[in-house]
XYZ file of C-alpha atoms in Angstrom:
625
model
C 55.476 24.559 7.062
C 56.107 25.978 4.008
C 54.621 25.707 0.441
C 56.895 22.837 -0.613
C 56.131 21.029 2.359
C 51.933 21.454 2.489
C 51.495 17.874 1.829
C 49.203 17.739 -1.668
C 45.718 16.090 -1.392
C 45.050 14.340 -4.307
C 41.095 14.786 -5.233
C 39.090 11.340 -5.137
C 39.089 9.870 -8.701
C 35.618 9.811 -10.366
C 34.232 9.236 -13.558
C 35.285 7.607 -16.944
C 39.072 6.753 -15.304
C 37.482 4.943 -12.588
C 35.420 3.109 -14.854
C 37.978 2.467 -17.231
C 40.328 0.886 -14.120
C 37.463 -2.205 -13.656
C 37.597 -3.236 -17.222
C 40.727 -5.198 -16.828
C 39.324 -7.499 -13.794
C 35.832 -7.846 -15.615
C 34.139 -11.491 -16.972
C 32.302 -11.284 -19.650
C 29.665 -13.334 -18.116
C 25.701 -12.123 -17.451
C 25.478 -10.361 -14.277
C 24.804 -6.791 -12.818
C 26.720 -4.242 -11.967
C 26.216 -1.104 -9.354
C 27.500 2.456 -9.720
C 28.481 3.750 -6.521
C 29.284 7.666 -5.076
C 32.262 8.933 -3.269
C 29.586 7.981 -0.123
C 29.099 4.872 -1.204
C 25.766 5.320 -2.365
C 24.099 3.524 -5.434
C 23.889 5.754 -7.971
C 22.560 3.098 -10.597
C 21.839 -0.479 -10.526
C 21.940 -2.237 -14.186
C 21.734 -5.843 -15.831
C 24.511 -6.947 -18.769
C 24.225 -10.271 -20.873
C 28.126 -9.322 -21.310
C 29.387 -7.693 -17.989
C 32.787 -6.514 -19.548
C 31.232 -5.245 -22.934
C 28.561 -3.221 -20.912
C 30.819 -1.750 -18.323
C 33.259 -1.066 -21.180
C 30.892 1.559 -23.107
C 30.307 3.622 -19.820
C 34.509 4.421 -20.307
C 33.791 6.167 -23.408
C 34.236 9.304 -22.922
C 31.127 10.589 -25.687
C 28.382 9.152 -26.783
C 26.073 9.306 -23.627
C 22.737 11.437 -22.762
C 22.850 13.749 -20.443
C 21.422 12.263 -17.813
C 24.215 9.018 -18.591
C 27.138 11.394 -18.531
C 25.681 12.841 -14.876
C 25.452 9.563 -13.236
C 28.814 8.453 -15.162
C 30.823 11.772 -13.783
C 29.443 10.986 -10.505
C 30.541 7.664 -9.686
C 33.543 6.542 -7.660
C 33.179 2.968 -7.817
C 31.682 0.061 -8.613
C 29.975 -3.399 -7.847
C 29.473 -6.246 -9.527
C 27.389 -9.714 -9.465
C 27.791 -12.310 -11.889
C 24.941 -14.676 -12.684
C 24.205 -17.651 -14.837
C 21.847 -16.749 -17.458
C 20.398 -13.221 -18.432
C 17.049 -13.676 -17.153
C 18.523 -14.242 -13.421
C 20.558 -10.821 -13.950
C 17.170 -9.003 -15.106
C 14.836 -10.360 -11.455
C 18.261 -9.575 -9.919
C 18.617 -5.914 -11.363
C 14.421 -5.097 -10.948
C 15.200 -6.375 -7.112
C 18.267 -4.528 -5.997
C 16.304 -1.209 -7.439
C 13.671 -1.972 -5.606
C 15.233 -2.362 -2.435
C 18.306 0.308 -3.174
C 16.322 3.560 -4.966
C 19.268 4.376 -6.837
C 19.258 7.652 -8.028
C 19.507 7.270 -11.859
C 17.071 3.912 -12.548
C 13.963 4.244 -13.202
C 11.432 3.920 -10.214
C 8.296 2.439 -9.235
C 6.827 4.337 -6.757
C 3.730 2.781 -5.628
C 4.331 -1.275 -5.133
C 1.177 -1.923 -3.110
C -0.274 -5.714 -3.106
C -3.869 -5.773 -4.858
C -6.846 -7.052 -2.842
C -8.529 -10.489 -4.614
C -11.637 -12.347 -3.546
C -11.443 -15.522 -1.691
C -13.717 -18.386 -1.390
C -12.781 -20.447 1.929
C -12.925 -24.319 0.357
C -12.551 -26.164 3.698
C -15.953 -25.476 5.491
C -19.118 -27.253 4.836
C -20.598 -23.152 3.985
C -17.890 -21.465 2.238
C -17.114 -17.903 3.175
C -16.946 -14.960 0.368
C -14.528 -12.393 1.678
C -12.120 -9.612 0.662
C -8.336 -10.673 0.803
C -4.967 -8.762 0.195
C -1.531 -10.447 0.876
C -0.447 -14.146 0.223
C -2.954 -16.923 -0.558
C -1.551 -18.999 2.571
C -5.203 -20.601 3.027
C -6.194 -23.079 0.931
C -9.016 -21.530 -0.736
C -10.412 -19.962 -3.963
C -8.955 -16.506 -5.284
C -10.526 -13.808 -8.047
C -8.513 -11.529 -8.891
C -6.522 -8.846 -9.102
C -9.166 -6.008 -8.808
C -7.766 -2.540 -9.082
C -9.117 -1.087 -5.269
C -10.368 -2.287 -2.397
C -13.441 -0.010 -3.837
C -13.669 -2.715 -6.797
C -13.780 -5.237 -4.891
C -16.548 -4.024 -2.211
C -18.804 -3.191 -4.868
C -18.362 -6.640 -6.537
C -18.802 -8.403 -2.993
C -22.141 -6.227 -2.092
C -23.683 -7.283 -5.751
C -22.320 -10.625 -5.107
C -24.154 -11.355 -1.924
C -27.372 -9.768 -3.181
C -26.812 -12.466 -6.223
C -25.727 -15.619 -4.379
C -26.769 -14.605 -0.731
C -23.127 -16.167 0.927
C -21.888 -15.545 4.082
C -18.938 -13.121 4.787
C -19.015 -13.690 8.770
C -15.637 -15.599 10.128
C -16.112 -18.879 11.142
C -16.468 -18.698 15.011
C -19.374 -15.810 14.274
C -20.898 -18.580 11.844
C -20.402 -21.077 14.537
C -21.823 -19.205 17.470
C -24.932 -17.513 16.132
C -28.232 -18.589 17.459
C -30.383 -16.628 14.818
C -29.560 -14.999 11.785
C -28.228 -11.705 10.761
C -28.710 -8.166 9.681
C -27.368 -9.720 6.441
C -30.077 -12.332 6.297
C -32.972 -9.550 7.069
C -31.872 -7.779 4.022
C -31.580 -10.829 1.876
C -27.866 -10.468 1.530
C -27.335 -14.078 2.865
C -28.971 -17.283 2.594
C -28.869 -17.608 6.846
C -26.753 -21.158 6.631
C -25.199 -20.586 10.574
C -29.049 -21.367 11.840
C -30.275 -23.981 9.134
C -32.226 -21.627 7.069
C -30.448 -23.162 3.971
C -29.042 -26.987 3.430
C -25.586 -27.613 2.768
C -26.276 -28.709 -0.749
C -28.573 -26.013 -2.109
C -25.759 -23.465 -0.469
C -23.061 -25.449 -2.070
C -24.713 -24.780 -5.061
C -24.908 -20.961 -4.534
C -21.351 -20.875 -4.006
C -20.476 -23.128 -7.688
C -23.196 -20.399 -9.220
C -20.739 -17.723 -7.235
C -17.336 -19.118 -8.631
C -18.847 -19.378 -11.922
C -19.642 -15.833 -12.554
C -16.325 -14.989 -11.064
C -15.138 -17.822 -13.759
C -16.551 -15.576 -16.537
C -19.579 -17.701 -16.899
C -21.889 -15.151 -15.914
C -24.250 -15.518 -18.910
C -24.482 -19.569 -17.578
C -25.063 -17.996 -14.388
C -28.191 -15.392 -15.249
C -29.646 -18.571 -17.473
C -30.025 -20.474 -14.724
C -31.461 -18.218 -12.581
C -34.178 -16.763 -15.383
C -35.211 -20.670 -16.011
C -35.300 -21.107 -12.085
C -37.619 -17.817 -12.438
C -39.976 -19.016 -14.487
C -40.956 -21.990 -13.497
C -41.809 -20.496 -9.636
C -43.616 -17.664 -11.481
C -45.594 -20.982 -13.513
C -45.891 -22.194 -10.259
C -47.512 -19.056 -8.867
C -44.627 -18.961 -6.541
C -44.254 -15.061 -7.163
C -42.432 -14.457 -4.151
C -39.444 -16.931 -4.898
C -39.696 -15.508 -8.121
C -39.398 -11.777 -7.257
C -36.162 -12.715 -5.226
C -35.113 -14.281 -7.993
C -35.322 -11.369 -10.483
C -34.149 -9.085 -8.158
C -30.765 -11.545 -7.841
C -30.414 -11.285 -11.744
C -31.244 -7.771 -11.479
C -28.164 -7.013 -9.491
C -25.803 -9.473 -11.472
C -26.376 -7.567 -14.282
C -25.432 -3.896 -12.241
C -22.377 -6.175 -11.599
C -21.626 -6.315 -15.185
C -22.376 -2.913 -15.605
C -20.129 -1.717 -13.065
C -17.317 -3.402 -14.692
C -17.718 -1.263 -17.619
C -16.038 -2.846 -21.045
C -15.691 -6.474 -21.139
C -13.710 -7.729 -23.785
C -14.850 -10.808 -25.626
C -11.373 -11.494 -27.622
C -9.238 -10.861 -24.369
C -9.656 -13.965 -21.441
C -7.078 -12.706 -18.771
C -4.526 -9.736 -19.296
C -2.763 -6.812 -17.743
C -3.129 -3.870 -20.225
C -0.534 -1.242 -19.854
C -0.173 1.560 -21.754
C 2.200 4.662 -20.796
C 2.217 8.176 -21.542
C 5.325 10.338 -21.010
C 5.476 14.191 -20.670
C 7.522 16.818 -19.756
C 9.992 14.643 -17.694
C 7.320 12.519 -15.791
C 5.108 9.391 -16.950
C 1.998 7.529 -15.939
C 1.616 3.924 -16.896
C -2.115 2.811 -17.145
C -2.908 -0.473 -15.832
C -6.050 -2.232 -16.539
C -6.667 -5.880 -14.921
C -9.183 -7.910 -17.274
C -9.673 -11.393 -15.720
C -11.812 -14.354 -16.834
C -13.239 -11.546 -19.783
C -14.303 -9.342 -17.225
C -12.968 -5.513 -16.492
C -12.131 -5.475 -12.641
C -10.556 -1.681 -12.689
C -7.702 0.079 -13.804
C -5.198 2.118 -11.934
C -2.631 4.393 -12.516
C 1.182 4.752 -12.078
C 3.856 7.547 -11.747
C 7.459 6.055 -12.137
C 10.242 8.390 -11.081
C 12.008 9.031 -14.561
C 13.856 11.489 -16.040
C 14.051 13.367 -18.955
C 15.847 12.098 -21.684
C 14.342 8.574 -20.577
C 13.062 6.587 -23.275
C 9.755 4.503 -23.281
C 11.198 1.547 -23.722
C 13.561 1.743 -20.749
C 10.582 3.497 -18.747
C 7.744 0.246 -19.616
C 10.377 -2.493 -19.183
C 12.015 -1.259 -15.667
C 8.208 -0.923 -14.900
C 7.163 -4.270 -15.938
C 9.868 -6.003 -13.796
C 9.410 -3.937 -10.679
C 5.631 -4.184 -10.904
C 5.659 -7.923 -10.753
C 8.288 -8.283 -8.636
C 5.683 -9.570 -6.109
C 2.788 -10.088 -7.956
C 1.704 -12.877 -9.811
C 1.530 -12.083 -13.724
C -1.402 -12.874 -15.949
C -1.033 -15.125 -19.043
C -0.872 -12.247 -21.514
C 0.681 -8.835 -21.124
C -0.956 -5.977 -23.927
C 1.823 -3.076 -24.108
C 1.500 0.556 -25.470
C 5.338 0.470 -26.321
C 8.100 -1.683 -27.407
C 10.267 -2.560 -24.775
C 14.392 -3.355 -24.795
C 14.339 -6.913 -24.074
C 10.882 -8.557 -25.011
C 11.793 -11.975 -25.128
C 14.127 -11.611 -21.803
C 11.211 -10.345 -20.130
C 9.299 -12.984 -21.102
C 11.000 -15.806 -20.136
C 11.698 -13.631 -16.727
C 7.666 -13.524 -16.052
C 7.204 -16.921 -17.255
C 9.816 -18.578 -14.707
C 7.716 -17.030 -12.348
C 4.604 -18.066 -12.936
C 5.493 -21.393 -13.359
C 3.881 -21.083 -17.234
C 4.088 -19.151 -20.293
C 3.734 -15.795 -19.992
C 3.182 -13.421 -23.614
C 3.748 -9.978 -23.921
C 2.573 -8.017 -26.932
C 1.740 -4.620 -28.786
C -0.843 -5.059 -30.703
C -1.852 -2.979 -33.759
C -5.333 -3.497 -34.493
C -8.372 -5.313 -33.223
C -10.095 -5.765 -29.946
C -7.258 -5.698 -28.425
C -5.627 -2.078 -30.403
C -8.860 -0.424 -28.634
C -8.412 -1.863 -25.204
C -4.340 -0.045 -25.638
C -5.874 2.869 -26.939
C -8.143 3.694 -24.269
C -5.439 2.467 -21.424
C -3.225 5.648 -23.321
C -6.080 7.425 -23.248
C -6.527 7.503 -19.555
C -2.832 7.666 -18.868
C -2.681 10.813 -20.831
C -5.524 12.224 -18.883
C -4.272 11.121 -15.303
C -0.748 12.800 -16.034
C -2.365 16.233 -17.225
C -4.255 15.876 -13.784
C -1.594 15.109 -11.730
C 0.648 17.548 -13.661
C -2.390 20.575 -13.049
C -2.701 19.315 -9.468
C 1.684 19.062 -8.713
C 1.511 23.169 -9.752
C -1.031 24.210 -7.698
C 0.851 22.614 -5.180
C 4.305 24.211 -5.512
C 2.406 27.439 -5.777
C 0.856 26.356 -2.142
C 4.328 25.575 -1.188
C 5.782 28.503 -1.991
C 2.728 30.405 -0.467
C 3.502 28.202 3.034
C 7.550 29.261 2.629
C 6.297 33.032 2.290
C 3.908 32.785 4.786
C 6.381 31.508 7.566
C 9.805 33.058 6.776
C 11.176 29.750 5.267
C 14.542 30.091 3.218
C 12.885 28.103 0.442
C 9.541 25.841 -0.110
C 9.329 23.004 2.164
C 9.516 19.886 0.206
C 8.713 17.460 3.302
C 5.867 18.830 5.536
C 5.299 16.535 8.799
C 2.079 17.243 10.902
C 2.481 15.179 14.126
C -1.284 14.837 16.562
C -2.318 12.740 19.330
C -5.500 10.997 19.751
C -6.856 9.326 23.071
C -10.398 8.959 25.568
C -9.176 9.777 28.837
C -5.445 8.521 28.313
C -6.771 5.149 27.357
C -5.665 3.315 23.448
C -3.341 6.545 23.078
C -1.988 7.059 20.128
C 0.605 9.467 18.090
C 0.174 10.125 13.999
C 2.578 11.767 11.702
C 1.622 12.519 8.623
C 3.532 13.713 5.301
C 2.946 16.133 2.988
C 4.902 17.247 -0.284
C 5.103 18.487 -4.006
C 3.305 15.882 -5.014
C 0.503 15.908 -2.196
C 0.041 13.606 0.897
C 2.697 11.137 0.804
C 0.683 8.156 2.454
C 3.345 5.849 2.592
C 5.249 7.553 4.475
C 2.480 8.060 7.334
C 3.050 6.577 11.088
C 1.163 5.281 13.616
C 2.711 5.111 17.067
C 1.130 3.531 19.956
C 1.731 5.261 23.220
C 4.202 3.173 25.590
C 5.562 5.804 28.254
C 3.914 3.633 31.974
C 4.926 7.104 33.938
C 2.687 9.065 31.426
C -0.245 10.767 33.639
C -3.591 9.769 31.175
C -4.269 12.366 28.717
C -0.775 14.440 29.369
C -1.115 15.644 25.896
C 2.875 16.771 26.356
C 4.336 13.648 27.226
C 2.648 12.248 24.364
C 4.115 14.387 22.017
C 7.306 14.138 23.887
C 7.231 10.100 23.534
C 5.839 10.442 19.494
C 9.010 12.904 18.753
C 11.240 10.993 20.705
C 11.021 7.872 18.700
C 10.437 9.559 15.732
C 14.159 11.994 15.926
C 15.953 9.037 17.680
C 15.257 6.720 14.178
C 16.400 9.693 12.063
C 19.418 10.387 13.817
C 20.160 6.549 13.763
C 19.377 6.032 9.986
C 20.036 9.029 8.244
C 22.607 10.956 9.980
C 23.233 12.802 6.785
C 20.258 14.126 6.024
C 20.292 12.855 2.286
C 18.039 10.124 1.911
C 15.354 13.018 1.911
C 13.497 11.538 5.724
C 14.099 14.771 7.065
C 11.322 17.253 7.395
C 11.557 20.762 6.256
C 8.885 22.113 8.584
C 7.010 20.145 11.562
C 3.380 21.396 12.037
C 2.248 20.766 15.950
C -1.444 20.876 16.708
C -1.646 23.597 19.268
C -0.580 27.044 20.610
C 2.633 28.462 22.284
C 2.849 26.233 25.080
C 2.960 23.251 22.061
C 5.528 24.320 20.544
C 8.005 25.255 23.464
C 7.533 21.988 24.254
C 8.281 20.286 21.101
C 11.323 22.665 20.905
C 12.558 21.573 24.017
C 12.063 18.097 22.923
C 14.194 18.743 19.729
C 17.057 20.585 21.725
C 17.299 17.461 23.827
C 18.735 15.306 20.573
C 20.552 17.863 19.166
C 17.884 19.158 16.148
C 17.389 22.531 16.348
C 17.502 23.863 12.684
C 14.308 22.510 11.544
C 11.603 25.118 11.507
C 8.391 23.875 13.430
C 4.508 26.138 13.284
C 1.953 25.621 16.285
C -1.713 25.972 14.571
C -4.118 26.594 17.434
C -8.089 27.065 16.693
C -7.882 30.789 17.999
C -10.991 33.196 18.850
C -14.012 30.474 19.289
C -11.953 27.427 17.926
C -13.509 28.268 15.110
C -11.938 26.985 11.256
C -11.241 30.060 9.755
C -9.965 31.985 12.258
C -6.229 30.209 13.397
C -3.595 31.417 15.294
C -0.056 30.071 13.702
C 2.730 30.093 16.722
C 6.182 29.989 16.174
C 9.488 29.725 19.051
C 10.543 33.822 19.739
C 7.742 35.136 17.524
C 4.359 36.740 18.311
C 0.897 35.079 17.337
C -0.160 35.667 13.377
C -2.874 34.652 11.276
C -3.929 34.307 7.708
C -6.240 36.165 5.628
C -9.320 34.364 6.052
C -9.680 33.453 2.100
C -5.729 32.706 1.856
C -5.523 29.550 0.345
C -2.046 28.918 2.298
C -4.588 28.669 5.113
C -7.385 26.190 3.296
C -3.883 24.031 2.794
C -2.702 24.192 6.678
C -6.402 23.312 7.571
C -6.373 20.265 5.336
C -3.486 18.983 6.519
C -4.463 19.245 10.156
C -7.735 17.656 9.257
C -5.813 14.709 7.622
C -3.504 14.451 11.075
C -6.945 14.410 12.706
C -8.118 11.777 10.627
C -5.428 9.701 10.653
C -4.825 10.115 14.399
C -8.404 8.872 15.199
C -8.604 6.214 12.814
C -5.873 4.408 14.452
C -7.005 5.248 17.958
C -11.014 3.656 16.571
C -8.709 0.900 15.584
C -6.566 0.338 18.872
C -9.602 0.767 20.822
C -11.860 -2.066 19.034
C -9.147 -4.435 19.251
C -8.715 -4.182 22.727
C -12.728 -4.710 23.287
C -12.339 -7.410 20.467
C -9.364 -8.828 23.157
C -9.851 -12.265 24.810
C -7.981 -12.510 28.579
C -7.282 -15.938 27.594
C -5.182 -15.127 24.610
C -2.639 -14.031 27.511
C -2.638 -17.219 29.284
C 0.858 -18.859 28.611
C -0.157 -22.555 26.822
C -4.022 -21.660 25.905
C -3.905 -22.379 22.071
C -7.088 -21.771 20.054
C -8.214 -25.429 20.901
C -8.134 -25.168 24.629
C -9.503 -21.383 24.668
C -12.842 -23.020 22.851
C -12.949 -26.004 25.337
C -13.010 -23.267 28.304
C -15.282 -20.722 26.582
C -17.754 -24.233 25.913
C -17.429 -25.444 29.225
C -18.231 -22.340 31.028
C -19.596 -20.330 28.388
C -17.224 -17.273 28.788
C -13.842 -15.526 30.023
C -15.079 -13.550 32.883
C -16.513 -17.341 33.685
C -13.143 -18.705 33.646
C -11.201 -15.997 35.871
C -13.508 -16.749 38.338
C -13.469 -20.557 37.970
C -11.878 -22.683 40.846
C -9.062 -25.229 40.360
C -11.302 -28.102 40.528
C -13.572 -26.467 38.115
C -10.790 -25.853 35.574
C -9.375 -29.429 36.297
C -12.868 -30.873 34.984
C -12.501 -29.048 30.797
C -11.493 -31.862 28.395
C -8.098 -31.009 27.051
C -6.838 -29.431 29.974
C -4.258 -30.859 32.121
C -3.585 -30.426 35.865
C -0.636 -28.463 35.567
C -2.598 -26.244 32.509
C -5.461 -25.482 35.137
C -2.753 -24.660 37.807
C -1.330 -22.172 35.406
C -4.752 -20.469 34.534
C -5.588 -20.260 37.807
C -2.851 -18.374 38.666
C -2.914 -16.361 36.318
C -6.163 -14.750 36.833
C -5.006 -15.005 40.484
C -2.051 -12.706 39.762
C -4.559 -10.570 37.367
C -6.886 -9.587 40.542
């Protein structure tokens, strides 16, 4: 061919012309709208009361920050959603962010549920328990309390206070005498009689009251009750009872600040530095402090606070319930949107505010105050890592400092409940959401072939990558695997990665070394001889702690696996035994071993179950010997 002939490529059109090219088509309706890569990734997903008008000043060609003109130069096409009102386009836009990342918004990072405290209502002695997820059971709930940490410490105090059960309701039913928990005096011992349903019943109102923020109606009632065994001379009954107020007053004191002026809030309050933010969150229920936590939203720099609070605020309670009154550090954009977004779902009115002085001024101000704190500790704590980082990329002939660090380890008793962990490690420390657990299927697996395991965990681990991110640019892919073990380890695991096709990715073997003593391992890598670390290298206090976190995490789940499957019930198995019929047979002839080895008349004889039922139980445990 020659010159005149090369056909011409024409470059894939990008930018302000391809934004421009929409603007004819576009409603000017309420909807949202998606910026979209040459790859067809979202690049940015926003909300517009007037599609066409909003769309429209992206085409300008000045006028933008920096990050704005970025995402504007980089996008090769867009989507759109129209919707009927404004609000629905804002729970749309906090949504599709959510579940898309785009690479521009503004990100929540940590969306974990919040643990509450329920109080069973349907049993003659209600149960006082920790609960996280849905409420699905009709019951009481308290709550949101910062950490599961929170709410133990409220539920030890609690029981010393109003001596309730926490036991589930076939322990209640099958005890015979009481407790630990009743020998301590950290419950009342209703599952034997020790206590009558009334005077429990009672306990529990006293309970739900405090938790009401009636605790000073609460601690009046008990010092009256006090007194008059101490007139009496019932010192005894009167002891108990001082020591109950005794610890609902350490409840109260554990809480820390509890605002008179404020009945039930979120406080939020955000601090921004240096291209990253932390948003403070304090939960103050029924005039009560139950914790605080904090938040680091991906944002960038020429972010403002307003855009930074409200993408928070819609993300945040995307699944959680809101509280009746929101107290804000900042402004946000759309106040009054946001409001009416919260209040649709809660199913009542929901306020938002910034207040400026007061009670609640000095509740914002010391919300900042501990955001600005917890960023200049995570900001402190993100350089010493990237200095560790670098130290690990020096340290093992990386081309640069790994930014994804998986540690993979195996945990079993003689092959039995065997496990596989990975674990993740990066700039910003252990990356916990990103852990796995993998339970050990492979039936042709001799017990405790450490290899195989590995082999199996890897597998299914490269086999998912491969499948969803082929391009290695949704940032899954590790920059350096750490194997638990010596040379034979990690020939293994290479040969495991040359068998689906991965062979770039830089993998260590740490083995114990002289003694198996900490201090003193051997690092093992494919063609290379044996090294170790200076023994006060803190590259090497790093690759200890994150083998000791794989270790952790690896036994925990094994602990786990393995009390479950002593907790198991052979019946559970049985095709047609519902909870009903598995109590009949455990009643009848007291337990499941009992029933395997029950005859066909036997199992004929339990009320509820039929002929053909017993012929299939039978057989079962038949087939099972």
């Amino acid at each position: 061919m020659t010159d005149a002939e090369t056909p011409q490529t024409t470059p894939p059109k990008r930018g302000h012309e391809v934004i421009q090219a929409y603007l004819r088509t576009l409603e000017t309706s309420p909807g949202v709208y998606r910026m979209l890569d040459d790859q067809s990734r979202v690049l940015y997903v926003g909300k517009a009361r007037n599609l066409k008008a909003r769309v429209s000043s992206y085409a300008r060609p000045a006028g933008h920050s920096r990050r704005i003109e970025r995402m504007i130069s980089e996008t090769a096409s867009m989507m759109f959603l129209t919707t009927r009102t404004e609000t629905e386009a804002l729970l749309l836009e906090q949504n599709l962010i959510k579940q898309l990342k785009p690479k521009f918004n503004v990100l929540l990072r940590d969306d974990k549920s919040f643990p509450q405290i329920q109080v069973t209502t349907e049993h003659a002695f209600p149960q006082i328990r920790k609960h996280r997820g849905s409420k699905t059971e009709k019951a009481a709930y308290y709550g949101p309390f910062a950490s599961a940490g929170a709410v133990n410490r409220t539920l030890n105090q609690l029981q010393k206070v109003f001596l309730l059960r926490n036991c589930s309701d076939s322990q209640f039913t099958g005890r015979t005498r009481p407790c630990l928990l009743y020998q301590i005096k950290r419950c009342s011992g209703p599952c034997v009689g020790l206590i009558s349903e009334e005077d429990y019943r009672a306990s529990v109102r006293d309970a739900q009251r405090f938790l009401a923020g009636k605790s000073t109606t609460v601690q009046e009632t008990l010092a009256a009750q006090m007194a008059e065994a101490s007139n009496e001379m019932e010192f005894e009954r009167a002891a108990a009872l001082r020591d109950r107020i005794r610890a609902l007053t350490q409840v109260q004191t554990v809480q820390g600040i509890n605002p008179q002026g404020v009945a039930e809030a979120d406080i939020i309050a955000l601090h921004m530095e240096h291209g990253q933010a932390c948003v403070q969150v304090f939960f103050i229920r029924a005039n009560q402090n139950w914790g605080n936590k904090d938040f680091y939203p991906r944002v960038g720099e020429d972010v403002d606070a307003a855009e930074v609070l409200e993408a928070f605020i819609g993300q945040f309670y995307d699944t959680k319930e809101p509280p009746r009154l929101l107290l804000l550090s900042n402004e946000i954009e759309n106040p009054d949107l946001m409001c009416d977004a919260l209040s649709g779902k809660a199913g009542r009115k929901v306020d938002i505010a910034v207040p400026l002085r007061g009670e609640k001024a000095e509740l914002i101000e010391g919300a900042a105050r501990n955001a600005r704190e917890s960023l200049a500790r995570r900001m402190s704590e993100t350089a010493t890592q990237a200095k560790l980082l670098r130290g690990v990329a020096e340290a093992f002939g990386l081309d640069a400092p790994p930014q994804r660090i998986e540690v993979y380890d195996n945990s079993h008793i003689m092959g039995t409940n065997a496990v596989g962990g990975m674990i993740v490690a990066g700039p910003e420390g252990f990356m916990k959401n990103q852990y796995r657990k993998y339970n050990i299927r492979g039936d042709e697996l001799v017990p405790g072939d450490d290899f195989g395991m590995m082999k199996e965990v890897l597998g299914r681990r490269f086999t998912r990558l491969l499948k969803e991110d082929p391009g290695r640019d949704k940032g899954l892919w590790p920059d350096l695997l750490l194997i638990d073990g010596g040379a034979g380890q990690v020939s293994a695991v290479a040969e495991i990665m040359r068998e689906h096709g991965v062979q770039d990715i830089p993998m260590v073997g740490v083995a114990k070394g002289v003694d198996r003593d900490a201090g003193k391992e051997e690092f093992h890598r494919t063609g290379q001889r044996p090294f170790a670390l200076r023994h006060n290298d803190p590259v090497l206090y790093f690759i200890q702690r994150l083998r000791d976190e794989a270790h952790r995490w690896a036994i925990g789940t094994h602990r786990a696996k393995r009390a479950k499957s002593q907790m198991a019930n052979p019946l559970d198995e049985v095709p047609g035994v519902g909870a009903s019929r598995k109590r009949a047979l455990l009643a009848h002839f007291g337990s499941a071993k009992a029933v395997s080895r029950a005859n066909l008349a036997d199992l004929k004889a339990v009320d509820g179950v039929s002929a053909a039922l017993a012929e299939r139980i039978y057989a079962f445990f038949q087939d099972q010997a």
